[in-house]
């Protein structure tokens, strides 16, 4: 499970912090409505909302609109059944972010499974991406 803190050398900017806050609010609401687990935010606007197409497609859509200023926020749904669907991130998430030019990954502490954490951080650091867990 993800532990709290900024995992990468690059810290979020003030503008990215505002987008992270907005992203957590919206992502929790779409989770409550059982729509998805993630959103992409940029410049104070929602750029993409996860639906049946999944997180990678959401990153790609949001990244195109964010033009290098996008933030991905992924949360646990309020009524998440951990037996069937656990929010997760890994190196593939970071690779998709690199391709889509998404700058920040923000996830929930103690509620997100992380695969390949060391590899994720190394790749994020090499590509000027921030990973933050709140």
PDB file of N, CA, C and O in Angstrom, residues 55-84:
ATOM      1  N   UNK A  55      -7.808   3.870 -16.624  1.00  0.00           N
ATOM      2  CA  UNK A  55      -6.884   4.931 -16.247  1.00  0.00           C
ATOM      3  C   UNK A  55      -5.967   5.351 -17.393  1.00  0.00           C
ATOM      4  O   UNK A  55      -5.752   6.542 -17.611  1.00  0.00           O
ATOM      5  N   UNK A  56      -5.393   4.395 -18.116  1.00  0.00           N
ATOM      6  CA  UNK A  56      -4.455   4.748 -19.192  1.00  0.00           C
ATOM      7  C   UNK A  56      -5.118   5.636 -20.240  1.00  0.00           C
ATOM      8  O   UNK A  56      -4.536   6.640 -20.675  1.00  0.00           O
ATOM      9  N   UNK A  57      -6.328   5.296 -20.641  1.00  0.00           N
ATOM     10  CA  UNK A  57      -7.048   6.121 -21.628  1.00  0.00           C
ATOM     11  C   UNK A  57      -7.342   7.501 -21.056  1.00  0.00           C
ATOM     12  O   UNK A  57      -7.280   8.503 -21.783  1.00  0.00           O
ATOM     13  N   UNK A  58      -7.620   7.576 -19.772  1.00  0.00           N
ATOM     14  CA  UNK A  58      -7.871   8.856 -19.121  1.00  0.00           C
ATOM     15  C   UNK A  58      -6.605   9.713 -19.134  1.00  0.00           C
ATOM     16  O   UNK A  58      -6.659  10.913 -19.424  1.00  0.00           O
ATOM     17  N   UNK A  59      -5.480   9.103 -18.832  1.00  0.00           N
ATOM     18  CA  UNK A  59      -4.199   9.815 -18.865  1.00  0.00           C
ATOM     19  C   UNK A  59      -3.931  10.355 -20.269  1.00  0.00           C
ATOM     20  O   UNK A  59      -3.544  11.514 -20.434  1.00  0.00           O
ATOM     21  N   UNK A  60      -4.145   9.524 -21.270  1.00  0.00           N
ATOM     22  CA  UNK A  60      -3.888   9.936 -22.656  1.00  0.00           C
ATOM     23  C   UNK A  60      -4.786  11.105 -23.064  1.00  0.00           C
ATOM     24  O   UNK A  60      -4.312  12.081 -23.650  1.00  0.00           O
ATOM     25  N   UNK A  61      -6.080  11.016 -22.758  1.00  0.00           N
ATOM     26  CA  UNK A  61      -7.012  12.102 -23.102  1.00  0.00           C
ATOM     27  C   UNK A  61      -6.654  13.395 -22.377  1.00  0.00           C
ATOM     28  O   UNK A  61      -6.574  14.469 -22.966  1.00  0.00           O
ATOM     29  N   UNK A  62      -6.431  13.286 -21.075  1.00  0.00           N
ATOM     30  CA  UNK A  62      -6.111  14.467 -20.283  1.00  0.00           C
ATOM     31  C   UNK A  62      -4.775  15.080 -20.656  1.00  0.00           C
ATOM     32  O   UNK A  62      -4.627  16.306 -20.679  1.00  0.00           O
ATOM     33  N   UNK A  63      -3.811  14.240 -20.953  1.00  0.00           N
ATOM     34  CA  UNK A  63      -2.496  14.733 -21.343  1.00  0.00           C
ATOM     35  C   UNK A  63      -2.531  15.546 -22.627  1.00  0.00           C
ATOM     36  O   UNK A  63      -1.866  16.579 -22.737  1.00  0.00           O
ATOM     37  N   UNK A  64      -3.328  15.083 -23.588  1.00  0.00           N
ATOM     38  CA  UNK A  64      -3.455  15.838 -24.852  1.00  0.00           C
ATOM     39  C   UNK A  64      -3.982  17.242 -24.589  1.00  0.00           C
ATOM     40  O   UNK A  64      -3.513  18.213 -25.169  1.00  0.00           O
ATOM     41  N   UNK A  65      -4.957  17.346 -23.708  1.00  0.00           N
ATOM     42  CA  UNK A  65      -5.558  18.647 -23.408  1.00  0.00           C
ATOM     43  C   UNK A  65      -4.688  19.496 -22.480  1.00  0.00           C
ATOM     44  O   UNK A  65      -4.721  20.719 -22.543  1.00  0.00           O
ATOM     45  N   UNK A  66      -3.904  18.839 -21.616  1.00  0.00           N
ATOM     46  CA  UNK A  66      -3.107  19.555 -20.627  1.00  0.00           C
ATOM     47  C   UNK A  66      -1.820  20.146 -21.151  1.00  0.00           C
ATOM     48  O   UNK A  66      -1.251  21.037 -20.528  1.00  0.00           O
ATOM     49  N   UNK A  67      -1.346  19.631 -22.270  1.00  0.00           N
ATOM     50  CA  UNK A  67      -0.131  20.168 -22.910  1.00  0.00           C
ATOM     51  C   UNK A  67       1.015  20.402 -21.922  1.00  0.00           C
ATOM     52  O   UNK A  67       1.580  21.488 -21.835  1.00  0.00           O
ATOM     53  N   UNK A  68       1.346  19.359 -21.148  1.00  0.00           N
ATOM     54  CA  UNK A  68       2.481  19.449 -20.240  1.00  0.00           C
ATOM     55  C   UNK A  68       2.167  20.034 -18.876  1.00  0.00           C
ATOM     56  O   UNK A  68       3.058  20.168 -18.038  1.00  0.00           O
ATOM     57  N   UNK A  69       0.924  20.365 -18.613  1.00  0.00           N
ATOM     58  CA  UNK A  69       0.529  20.974 -17.339  1.00  0.00           C
ATOM     59  C   UNK A  69      -0.483  20.118 -16.584  1.00  0.00           C
ATOM     60  O   UNK A  69      -1.162  20.620 -15.694  1.00  0.00           O
ATOM     61  N   UNK A  70      -0.595  18.850 -16.925  1.00  0.00           N
ATOM     62  CA  UNK A  70      -1.660  18.012 -16.367  1.00  0.00           C
ATOM     63  C   UNK A  70      -1.221  17.266 -15.106  1.00  0.00           C
ATOM     64  O   UNK A  70      -0.054  16.898 -14.944  1.00  0.00           O
ATOM     65  N   UNK A  71      -2.204  17.033 -14.247  1.00  0.00           N
ATOM     66  CA  UNK A  71      -2.044  16.313 -12.990  1.00  0.00           C
ATOM     67  C   UNK A  71      -3.034  15.152 -12.986  1.00  0.00           C
ATOM     68  O   UNK A  71      -4.222  15.352 -13.234  1.00  0.00           O
ATOM     69  N   UNK A  72      -2.547  13.950 -12.706  1.00  0.00           N
ATOM     70  CA  UNK A  72      -3.405  12.762 -12.565  1.00  0.00           C
ATOM     71  C   UNK A  72      -3.653  12.515 -11.084  1.00  0.00           C
ATOM     72  O   UNK A  72      -2.704  12.459 -10.296  1.00  0.00           O
ATOM     73  N   UNK A  73      -4.921  12.389 -10.709  1.00  0.00           N
ATOM     74  CA  UNK A  73      -5.297  12.054  -9.333  1.00  0.00           C
ATOM     75  C   UNK A  73      -6.087  10.757  -9.368  1.00  0.00           C
ATOM     76  O   UNK A  73      -7.052  10.626 -10.123  1.00  0.00           O
ATOM     77  N   UNK A  74      -5.651   9.793  -8.546  1.00  0.00           N
ATOM     78  CA  UNK A  74      -6.331   8.495  -8.481  1.00  0.00           C
ATOM     79  C   UNK A  74      -6.679   8.204  -7.031  1.00  0.00           C
ATOM     80  O   UNK A  74      -5.829   8.309  -6.153  1.00  0.00           O
ATOM     81  N   UNK A  75      -7.948   7.842  -6.792  1.00  0.00           N
ATOM     82  CA  UNK A  75      -8.442   7.620  -5.433  1.00  0.00           C
ATOM     83  C   UNK A  75      -9.174   6.281  -5.325  1.00  0.00           C
ATOM     84  O   UNK A  75      -9.503   5.646  -6.317  1.00  0.00           O
ATOM     85  N   UNK A  76      -9.468   5.946  -4.089  1.00  0.00           N
ATOM     86  CA  UNK A  76     -10.295   4.793  -3.783  1.00  0.00           C
ATOM     87  C   UNK A  76     -11.749   5.256  -3.732  1.00  0.00           C
ATOM     88  O   UNK A  76     -12.052   6.316  -3.183  1.00  0.00           O
ATOM     89  N   UNK A  77     -12.632   4.492  -4.326  1.00  0.00           N
ATOM     90  CA  UNK A  77     -14.060   4.833  -4.243  1.00  0.00           C
ATOM     91  C   UNK A  77     -14.518   4.683  -2.792  1.00  0.00           C
ATOM     92  O   UNK A  77     -14.036   3.808  -2.071  1.00  0.00           O
ATOM     93  N   UNK A  78     -15.458   5.509  -2.343  1.00  0.00           N
ATOM     94  CA  UNK A  78     -15.912   5.425  -0.946  1.00  0.00           C
ATOM     95  C   UNK A  78     -16.419   4.039  -0.549  1.00  0.00           C
ATOM     96  O   UNK A  78     -16.222   3.619   0.580  1.00  0.00           O
ATOM     97  N   UNK A  79     -17.071   3.338  -1.458  1.00  0.00           N
ATOM     98  CA  UNK A  79     -17.601   2.004  -1.161  1.00  0.00           C
ATOM     99  C   UNK A  79     -16.804   0.917  -1.865  1.00  0.00           C
ATOM    100  O   UNK A  79     -17.353  -0.117  -2.231  1.00  0.00           O
ATOM    101  N   UNK A  80     -15.509   1.146  -2.036  1.00  0.00           N
ATOM    102  CA  UNK A  80     -14.641   0.210  -2.750  1.00  0.00           C
ATOM    103  C   UNK A  80     -14.664  -1.165  -2.093  1.00  0.00           C
ATOM    104  O   UNK A  80     -14.515  -1.287  -0.883  1.00  0.00           O
ATOM    105  N   UNK A  81     -14.873  -2.185  -2.884  1.00  0.00           N
ATOM    106  CA  UNK A  81     -14.794  -3.557  -2.391  1.00  0.00           C
ATOM    107  C   UNK A  81     -13.402  -4.078  -2.742  1.00  0.00           C
ATOM    108  O   UNK A  81     -13.125  -4.425  -3.890  1.00  0.00           O
ATOM    109  N   UNK A  82     -12.519  -4.105  -1.760  1.00  0.00           N
ATOM    110  CA  UNK A  82     -11.124  -4.465  -1.992  1.00  0.00           C
ATOM    111  C   UNK A  82     -10.935  -5.923  -2.403  1.00  0.00           C
ATOM    112  O   UNK A  82      -9.852  -6.313  -2.811  1.00  0.00           O
ATOM    113  N   UNK A  83     -11.978  -6.715  -2.339  1.00  0.00           N
ATOM    114  CA  UNK A  83     -11.861  -8.105  -2.811  1.00  0.00           C
ATOM    115  C   UNK A  83     -11.838  -8.165  -4.330  1.00  0.00           C
ATOM    116  O   UNK A  83     -11.325  -9.125  -4.907  1.00  0.00           O
ATOM    117  N   UNK A  84     -12.399  -7.141  -5.008  1.00  0.00           N
ATOM    118  CA  UNK A  84     -12.559  -7.208  -6.456  1.00  0.00           C
ATOM    119  C   UNK A  84     -11.819  -6.123  -7.236  1.00  0.00           C
ATOM    120  O   UNK A  84     -11.448  -6.334  -8.382  1.00  0.00           O
TER     121      UNK A  84
END
